[in-house]
């Protein structure tokens, strides 16, 4: 009945409600000095070898749109659709990526990755609850929507 999706190119046949906004960060290998950097300007990302999802991925669209607006070209050295593989490539020092801190938090906490805030502009990605416009939500689905909103706002 309902799903949690990243906001982006969603079908017009869906109703959506934003439930979370996550900030995106530059993620690098453990040997990098990102931990010592308070923040990195977006326009400086052109000097980093990037590992990003393919062009049809919503995260890639956010990053490419910001690069276009900043007048820079990113050096995408690897495109990969698998999150575990992307994180492994970054961990092994093959490049950098842009993700939310929540996505890679266990590896950050374990010292397997480092991260720095991105500024000018800050990049964000939204989560939305989505359901079909042509079908009323059942009472249990409405209760689930409220529970999800409560958990995500905590």
mmCIF file with all atom_site columns, C-alpha atoms in Angstrom:
data_model
loop_
_atom_site.group_PDB
_atom_site.id
_atom_site.type_symbol
_atom_site.label_atom_id
_atom_site.label_alt_id
_atom_site.label_comp_id
_atom_site.label_asym_id
_atom_site.label_entity_id
_atom_site.label_seq_id
_atom_site.pdbx_PDB_ins_code
_atom_site.Cartn_x
_atom_site.Cartn_y
_atom_site.Cartn_z
_atom_site.occupancy
_atom_site.B_iso_or_equiv
_atom_site.pdbx_formal_charge
_atom_site.auth_seq_id
_atom_site.auth_comp_id
_atom_site.auth_asym_id
_atom_site.auth_atom_id
_atom_site.pdbx_PDB_model_num
ATOM 1   C CA . UNK A 1 1   ? 0.000  0.000  0.000   1.00 0.00 ? 1   UNK A CA 1
ATOM 2   C CA . UNK A 1 2   ? 2.803  2.458  0.878   1.00 0.00 ? 2   UNK A CA 1
ATOM 3   C CA . UNK A 1 3   ? 6.500  2.787  0.217   1.00 0.00 ? 3   UNK A CA 1
ATOM 4   C CA . UNK A 1 4   ? 9.433  4.919  1.266   1.00 0.00 ? 4   UNK A CA 1
ATOM 5   C CA . UNK A 1 5   ? 11.262 6.348  -1.741  1.00 0.00 ? 5   UNK A CA 1
ATOM 6   C CA . UNK A 1 6   ? 13.815 9.012  -2.493  1.00 0.00 ? 6   UNK A CA 1
ATOM 7   C CA . UNK A 1 7   ? 12.156 12.106 -3.909  1.00 0.00 ? 7   UNK A CA 1
ATOM 8   C CA . UNK A 1 8   ? 12.882 12.689 -7.562  1.00 0.00 ? 8   UNK A CA 1
ATOM 9   C CA . UNK A 1 9   ? 11.331 11.576 -10.805 1.00 0.00 ? 9   UNK A CA 1
ATOM 10  C CA . UNK A 1 10  ? 8.278  9.857  -9.325  1.00 0.00 ? 10  UNK A CA 1
ATOM 11  C CA . UNK A 1 11  ? 5.202  8.734  -11.175 1.00 0.00 ? 11  UNK A CA 1
ATOM 12  C CA . UNK A 1 12  ? 2.315  11.188 -11.439 1.00 0.00 ? 12  UNK A CA 1
ATOM 13  C CA . UNK A 1 13  ? 0.088  8.322  -10.277 1.00 0.00 ? 13  UNK A CA 1
ATOM 14  C CA . UNK A 1 14  ? 1.548  8.541  -6.759  1.00 0.00 ? 14  UNK A CA 1
ATOM 15  C CA . UNK A 1 15  ? 0.690  10.686 -3.783  1.00 0.00 ? 15  UNK A CA 1
ATOM 16  C CA . UNK A 1 16  ? 3.785  11.614 -1.799  1.00 0.00 ? 16  UNK A CA 1
ATOM 17  C CA . UNK A 1 17  ? 4.629  13.182 1.521   1.00 0.00 ? 17  UNK A CA 1
ATOM 18  C CA . UNK A 1 18  ? 8.146  14.243 2.498   1.00 0.00 ? 18  UNK A CA 1
ATOM 19  C CA . UNK A 1 19  ? 9.201  12.590 5.748   1.00 0.00 ? 19  UNK A CA 1
ATOM 20  C CA . UNK A 1 20  ? 12.957 13.120 5.991   1.00 0.00 ? 20  UNK A CA 1
ATOM 21  C CA . UNK A 1 21  ? 15.641 15.395 4.616   1.00 0.00 ? 21  UNK A CA 1
ATOM 22  C CA . UNK A 1 22  ? 19.184 14.010 4.712   1.00 0.00 ? 22  UNK A CA 1
ATOM 23  C CA . UNK A 1 23  ? 22.357 15.986 4.140   1.00 0.00 ? 23  UNK A CA 1
ATOM 24  C CA . UNK A 1 24  ? 24.896 14.532 1.723   1.00 0.00 ? 24  UNK A CA 1
ATOM 25  C CA . UNK A 1 25  ? 28.615 14.437 2.567   1.00 0.00 ? 25  UNK A CA 1
ATOM 26  C CA . UNK A 1 26  ? 31.874 13.700 0.759   1.00 0.00 ? 26  UNK A CA 1
ATOM 27  C CA . UNK A 1 27  ? 33.026 10.205 1.733   1.00 0.00 ? 27  UNK A CA 1
ATOM 28  C CA . UNK A 1 28  ? 36.623 9.076  1.404   1.00 0.00 ? 28  UNK A CA 1
ATOM 29  C CA . UNK A 1 29  ? 38.993 6.274  2.372   1.00 0.00 ? 29  UNK A CA 1
ATOM 30  C CA . UNK A 1 30  ? 40.247 5.909  5.946   1.00 0.00 ? 30  UNK A CA 1
ATOM 31  C CA . UNK A 1 31  ? 43.758 7.026  4.987   1.00 0.00 ? 31  UNK A CA 1
ATOM 32  C CA . UNK A 1 32  ? 42.468 10.374 3.715   1.00 0.00 ? 32  UNK A CA 1
ATOM 33  C CA . UNK A 1 33  ? 42.510 13.579 5.705   1.00 0.00 ? 33  UNK A CA 1
ATOM 34  C CA . UNK A 1 34  ? 38.763 14.233 5.421   1.00 0.00 ? 34  UNK A CA 1
ATOM 35  C CA . UNK A 1 35  ? 38.393 13.852 9.198   1.00 0.00 ? 35  UNK A CA 1
ATOM 36  C CA . UNK A 1 36  ? 40.652 16.866 9.673   1.00 0.00 ? 36  UNK A CA 1
ATOM 37  C CA . UNK A 1 37  ? 38.586 18.946 7.264   1.00 0.00 ? 37  UNK A CA 1
ATOM 38  C CA . UNK A 1 38  ? 35.593 20.705 8.747   1.00 0.00 ? 38  UNK A CA 1
ATOM 39  C CA . UNK A 1 39  ? 34.002 21.093 5.323   1.00 0.00 ? 39  UNK A CA 1
ATOM 40  C CA . UNK A 1 40  ? 34.748 21.032 1.614   1.00 0.00 ? 40  UNK A CA 1
ATOM 41  C CA . UNK A 1 41  ? 33.298 23.441 -0.925  1.00 0.00 ? 41  UNK A CA 1
ATOM 42  C CA . UNK A 1 42  ? 31.304 21.758 -3.656  1.00 0.00 ? 42  UNK A CA 1
ATOM 43  C CA . UNK A 1 43  ? 33.273 23.508 -6.399  1.00 0.00 ? 43  UNK A CA 1
ATOM 44  C CA . UNK A 1 44  ? 36.472 21.846 -5.130  1.00 0.00 ? 44  UNK A CA 1
ATOM 45  C CA . UNK A 1 45  ? 35.043 18.355 -5.785  1.00 0.00 ? 45  UNK A CA 1
ATOM 46  C CA . UNK A 1 46  ? 36.330 18.483 -9.370  1.00 0.00 ? 46  UNK A CA 1
ATOM 47  C CA . UNK A 1 47  ? 39.786 17.559 -8.025  1.00 0.00 ? 47  UNK A CA 1
ATOM 48  C CA . UNK A 1 48  ? 38.566 14.312 -6.413  1.00 0.00 ? 48  UNK A CA 1
ATOM 49  C CA . UNK A 1 49  ? 38.276 11.037 -8.371  1.00 0.00 ? 49  UNK A CA 1
ATOM 50  C CA . UNK A 1 50  ? 34.612 10.175 -7.881  1.00 0.00 ? 50  UNK A CA 1
ATOM 51  C CA . UNK A 1 51  ? 32.812 6.844  -7.590  1.00 0.00 ? 51  UNK A CA 1
ATOM 52  C CA . UNK A 1 52  ? 29.142 7.459  -8.271  1.00 0.00 ? 52  UNK A CA 1
ATOM 53  C CA . UNK A 1 53  ? 26.017 5.554  -9.276  1.00 0.00 ? 53  UNK A CA 1
ATOM 54  C CA . UNK A 1 54  ? 24.994 5.567  -12.949 1.00 0.00 ? 54  UNK A CA 1
ATOM 55  C CA . UNK A 1 55  ? 23.413 8.569  -14.649 1.00 0.00 ? 55  UNK A CA 1
ATOM 56  C CA . UNK A 1 56  ? 19.838 7.301  -14.158 1.00 0.00 ? 56  UNK A CA 1
ATOM 57  C CA . UNK A 1 57  ? 20.210 7.152  -10.354 1.00 0.00 ? 57  UNK A CA 1
ATOM 58  C CA . UNK A 1 58  ? 18.515 9.913  -8.326  1.00 0.00 ? 58  UNK A CA 1
ATOM 59  C CA . UNK A 1 59  ? 21.613 10.613 -6.230  1.00 0.00 ? 59  UNK A CA 1
ATOM 60  C CA . UNK A 1 60  ? 23.676 11.058 -9.374  1.00 0.00 ? 60  UNK A CA 1
ATOM 61  C CA . UNK A 1 61  ? 21.089 13.519 -10.692 1.00 0.00 ? 61  UNK A CA 1
ATOM 62  C CA . UNK A 1 62  ? 21.401 15.633 -7.523  1.00 0.00 ? 62  UNK A CA 1
ATOM 63  C CA . UNK A 1 63  ? 25.196 15.653 -7.775  1.00 0.00 ? 63  UNK A CA 1
ATOM 64  C CA . UNK A 1 64  ? 25.321 16.367 -11.517 1.00 0.00 ? 64  UNK A CA 1
ATOM 65  C CA . UNK A 1 65  ? 22.771 19.180 -11.216 1.00 0.00 ? 65  UNK A CA 1
ATOM 66  C CA . UNK A 1 66  ? 24.871 20.818 -8.485  1.00 0.00 ? 66  UNK A CA 1
ATOM 67  C CA . UNK A 1 67  ? 28.010 20.416 -10.633 1.00 0.00 ? 67  UNK A CA 1
ATOM 68  C CA . UNK A 1 68  ? 26.258 22.042 -13.585 1.00 0.00 ? 68  UNK A CA 1
ATOM 69  C CA . UNK A 1 69  ? 25.127 24.969 -11.427 1.00 0.00 ? 69  UNK A CA 1
ATOM 70  C CA . UNK A 1 70  ? 28.649 25.344 -9.976  1.00 0.00 ? 70  UNK A CA 1
ATOM 71  C CA . UNK A 1 71  ? 30.172 25.280 -13.452 1.00 0.00 ? 71  UNK A CA 1
ATOM 72  C CA . UNK A 1 72  ? 32.415 22.299 -12.706 1.00 0.00 ? 72  UNK A CA 1
ATOM 73  C CA . UNK A 1 73  ? 32.901 18.879 -14.217 1.00 0.00 ? 73  UNK A CA 1
ATOM 74  C CA . UNK A 1 74  ? 33.281 15.968 -11.821 1.00 0.00 ? 74  UNK A CA 1
ATOM 75  C CA . UNK A 1 75  ? 35.984 13.367 -12.472 1.00 0.00 ? 75  UNK A CA 1
ATOM 76  C CA . UNK A 1 76  ? 33.830 10.235 -12.297 1.00 0.00 ? 76  UNK A CA 1
ATOM 77  C CA . UNK A 1 77  ? 36.297 7.353  -12.515 1.00 0.00 ? 77  UNK A CA 1
ATOM 78  C CA . UNK A 1 78  ? 33.904 4.508  -11.637 1.00 0.00 ? 78  UNK A CA 1
ATOM 79  C CA . UNK A 1 79  ? 30.133 4.125  -11.967 1.00 0.00 ? 79  UNK A CA 1
ATOM 80  C CA . UNK A 1 80  ? 28.614 1.442  -9.765  1.00 0.00 ? 80  UNK A CA 1
ATOM 81  C CA . UNK A 1 81  ? 24.998 0.654  -8.860  1.00 0.00 ? 81  UNK A CA 1
ATOM 82  C CA . UNK A 1 82  ? 25.685 -1.515 -5.805  1.00 0.00 ? 82  UNK A CA 1
ATOM 83  C CA . UNK A 1 83  ? 25.976 0.391  -2.513  1.00 0.00 ? 83  UNK A CA 1
ATOM 84  C CA . UNK A 1 84  ? 28.142 -2.281 -0.812  1.00 0.00 ? 84  UNK A CA 1
ATOM 85  C CA . UNK A 1 85  ? 30.496 -2.307 -3.799  1.00 0.00 ? 85  UNK A CA 1
ATOM 86  C CA . UNK A 1 86  ? 30.607 1.503  -3.923  1.00 0.00 ? 86  UNK A CA 1
ATOM 87  C CA . UNK A 1 87  ? 31.519 1.637  -0.214  1.00 0.00 ? 87  UNK A CA 1
ATOM 88  C CA . UNK A 1 88  ? 34.153 -1.083 -0.682  1.00 0.00 ? 88  UNK A CA 1
ATOM 89  C CA . UNK A 1 89  ? 35.764 0.796  -3.587  1.00 0.00 ? 89  UNK A CA 1
ATOM 90  C CA . UNK A 1 90  ? 35.941 3.988  -1.506  1.00 0.00 ? 90  UNK A CA 1
ATOM 91  C CA . UNK A 1 91  ? 37.283 2.045  1.499   1.00 0.00 ? 91  UNK A CA 1
ATOM 92  C CA . UNK A 1 92  ? 40.052 0.608  -0.720  1.00 0.00 ? 92  UNK A CA 1
ATOM 93  C CA . UNK A 1 93  ? 41.059 4.102  -1.841  1.00 0.00 ? 93  UNK A CA 1
ATOM 94  C CA . UNK A 1 94  ? 39.855 3.941  -5.440  1.00 0.00 ? 94  UNK A CA 1
ATOM 95  C CA . UNK A 1 95  ? 38.032 7.267  -5.141  1.00 0.00 ? 95  UNK A CA 1
ATOM 96  C CA . UNK A 1 96  ? 35.458 9.310  -3.245  1.00 0.00 ? 96  UNK A CA 1
ATOM 97  C CA . UNK A 1 97  ? 31.690 9.380  -3.244  1.00 0.00 ? 97  UNK A CA 1
ATOM 98  C CA . UNK A 1 98  ? 28.790 11.483 -2.050  1.00 0.00 ? 98  UNK A CA 1
ATOM 99  C CA . UNK A 1 99  ? 26.273 9.873  0.297   1.00 0.00 ? 99  UNK A CA 1
ATOM 100 C CA . UNK A 1 100 ? 24.337 10.667 3.409   1.00 0.00 ? 100 UNK A CA 1
ATOM 101 C CA . UNK A 1 101 ? 26.200 10.144 6.666   1.00 0.00 ? 101 UNK A CA 1
ATOM 102 C CA . UNK A 1 102 ? 23.434 7.733  7.753   1.00 0.00 ? 102 UNK A CA 1
ATOM 103 C CA . UNK A 1 103 ? 24.126 5.386  4.830   1.00 0.00 ? 103 UNK A CA 1
ATOM 104 C CA . UNK A 1 104 ? 27.777 4.873  5.749   1.00 0.00 ? 104 UNK A CA 1
ATOM 105 C CA . UNK A 1 105 ? 27.649 5.581  9.495   1.00 0.00 ? 105 UNK A CA 1
ATOM 106 C CA . UNK A 1 106 ? 28.723 2.082  10.615  1.00 0.00 ? 106 UNK A CA 1
ATOM 107 C CA . UNK A 1 107 ? 31.845 2.286  8.428   1.00 0.00 ? 107 UNK A CA 1
ATOM 108 C CA . UNK A 1 108 ? 32.539 5.858  9.573   1.00 0.00 ? 108 UNK A CA 1
ATOM 109 C CA . UNK A 1 109 ? 32.226 4.832  13.228  1.00 0.00 ? 109 UNK A CA 1
ATOM 110 C CA . UNK A 1 110 ? 34.574 1.868  12.627  1.00 0.00 ? 110 UNK A CA 1
ATOM 111 C CA . UNK A 1 111 ? 37.184 4.130  11.003  1.00 0.00 ? 111 UNK A CA 1
ATOM 112 C CA . UNK A 1 112 ? 36.787 2.365  7.647   1.00 0.00 ? 112 UNK A CA 1
ATOM 113 C CA . UNK A 1 113 ? 35.722 5.596  5.899   1.00 0.00 ? 113 UNK A CA 1
ATOM 114 C CA . UNK A 1 114 ? 36.039 9.327  6.517   1.00 0.00 ? 114 UNK A CA 1
ATOM 115 C CA . UNK A 1 115 ? 33.594 12.094 5.636   1.00 0.00 ? 115 UNK A CA 1
ATOM 116 C CA . UNK A 1 116 ? 33.433 15.861 5.307   1.00 0.00 ? 116 UNK A CA 1
ATOM 117 C CA . UNK A 1 117 ? 30.483 18.208 5.085   1.00 0.00 ? 117 UNK A CA 1
ATOM 118 C CA . UNK A 1 118 ? 29.872 19.701 1.635   1.00 0.00 ? 118 UNK A CA 1
ATOM 119 C CA . UNK A 1 119 ? 29.160 23.446 1.491   1.00 0.00 ? 119 UNK A CA 1
ATOM 120 C CA . UNK A 1 120 ? 28.364 26.101 -1.120  1.00 0.00 ? 120 UNK A CA 1
ATOM 121 C CA . UNK A 1 121 ? 25.922 24.521 -1.776  1.00 0.00 ? 121 UNK A CA 1
ATOM 122 C CA . UNK A 1 122 ? 24.884 22.014 0.844   1.00 0.00 ? 122 UNK A CA 1
ATOM 123 C CA . UNK A 1 123 ? 23.421 18.958 -0.898  1.00 0.00 ? 123 UNK A CA 1
ATOM 124 C CA . UNK A 1 124 ? 20.290 17.286 0.458   1.00 0.00 ? 124 UNK A CA 1
ATOM 125 C CA . UNK A 1 125 ? 18.130 14.344 -0.523  1.00 0.00 ? 125 UNK A CA 1
ATOM 126 C CA . UNK A 1 126 ? 14.510 13.833 0.580   1.00 0.00 ? 126 UNK A CA 1
ATOM 127 C CA . UNK A 1 127 ? 12.687 10.673 1.564   1.00 0.00 ? 127 UNK A CA 1
ATOM 128 C CA . UNK A 1 128 ? 8.988  10.512 0.734   1.00 0.00 ? 128 UNK A CA 1
ATOM 129 C CA . UNK A 1 129 ? 6.160  8.216  1.650   1.00 0.00 ? 129 UNK A CA 1
ATOM 130 C CA . UNK A 1 130 ? 4.349  7.225  -1.517  1.00 0.00 ? 130 UNK A CA 1
ATOM 131 C CA . UNK A 1 131 ? 1.039  5.547  -2.277  1.00 0.00 ? 131 UNK A CA 1
ATOM 132 C CA . UNK A 1 132 ? -1.252 5.208  -5.267  1.00 0.00 ? 132 UNK A CA 1
ATOM 133 C CA . UNK A 1 133 ? -3.551 8.152  -5.959  1.00 0.00 ? 133 UNK A CA 1
ATOM 134 C CA . UNK A 1 134 ? -6.325 5.897  -7.210  1.00 0.00 ? 134 UNK A CA 1
ATOM 135 C CA . UNK A 1 135 ? -6.597 3.804  -4.030  1.00 0.00 ? 135 UNK A CA 1
ATOM 136 C CA . UNK A 1 136 ? -7.598 4.984  -0.569  1.00 0.00 ? 136 UNK A CA 1
ATOM 137 C CA . UNK A 1 137 ? -5.227 3.947  2.198   1.00 0.00 ? 137 UNK A CA 1
ATOM 138 C CA . UNK A 1 138 ? -6.618 1.328  4.553   1.00 0.00 ? 138 UNK A CA 1
ATOM 139 C CA . UNK A 1 139 ? -6.788 2.076  8.283   1.00 0.00 ? 139 UNK A CA 1
ATOM 140 C CA . UNK A 1 140 ? -3.718 -0.114 8.957   1.00 0.00 ? 140 UNK A CA 1
ATOM 141 C CA . UNK A 1 141 ? -1.804 1.702  6.195   1.00 0.00 ? 141 UNK A CA 1
ATOM 142 C CA . UNK A 1 142 ? -2.730 5.090  7.701   1.00 0.00 ? 142 UNK A CA 1
ATOM 143 C CA . UNK A 1 143 ? -1.520 3.832  11.091  1.00 0.00 ? 143 UNK A CA 1
ATOM 144 C CA . UNK A 1 144 ? 1.732  2.689  9.447   1.00 0.00 ? 144 UNK A CA 1
ATOM 145 C CA . UNK A 1 145 ? 2.191  6.102  7.811   1.00 0.00 ? 145 UNK A CA 1
ATOM 146 C CA . UNK A 1 146 ? 1.861  7.769  11.213  1.00 0.00 ? 146 UNK A CA 1
ATOM 147 C CA . UNK A 1 147 ? 4.278  5.276  12.804  1.00 0.00 ? 147 UNK A CA 1
ATOM 148 C CA . UNK A 1 148 ? 6.859  5.812  10.057  1.00 0.00 ? 148 UNK A CA 1
ATOM 149 C CA . UNK A 1 149 ? 6.574  9.598  10.377  1.00 0.00 ? 149 UNK A CA 1
ATOM 150 C CA . UNK A 1 150 ? 7.035  9.353  14.137  1.00 0.00 ? 150 UNK A CA 1
ATOM 151 C CA . UNK A 1 151 ? 10.132 7.134  13.840  1.00 0.00 ? 151 UNK A CA 1
ATOM 152 C CA . UNK A 1 152 ? 11.739 9.263  11.130  1.00 0.00 ? 152 UNK A CA 1
ATOM 153 C CA . UNK A 1 153 ? 11.137 12.520 12.972  1.00 0.00 ? 153 UNK A CA 1
ATOM 154 C CA . UNK A 1 154 ? 12.769 11.241 16.177  1.00 0.00 ? 154 UNK A CA 1
#
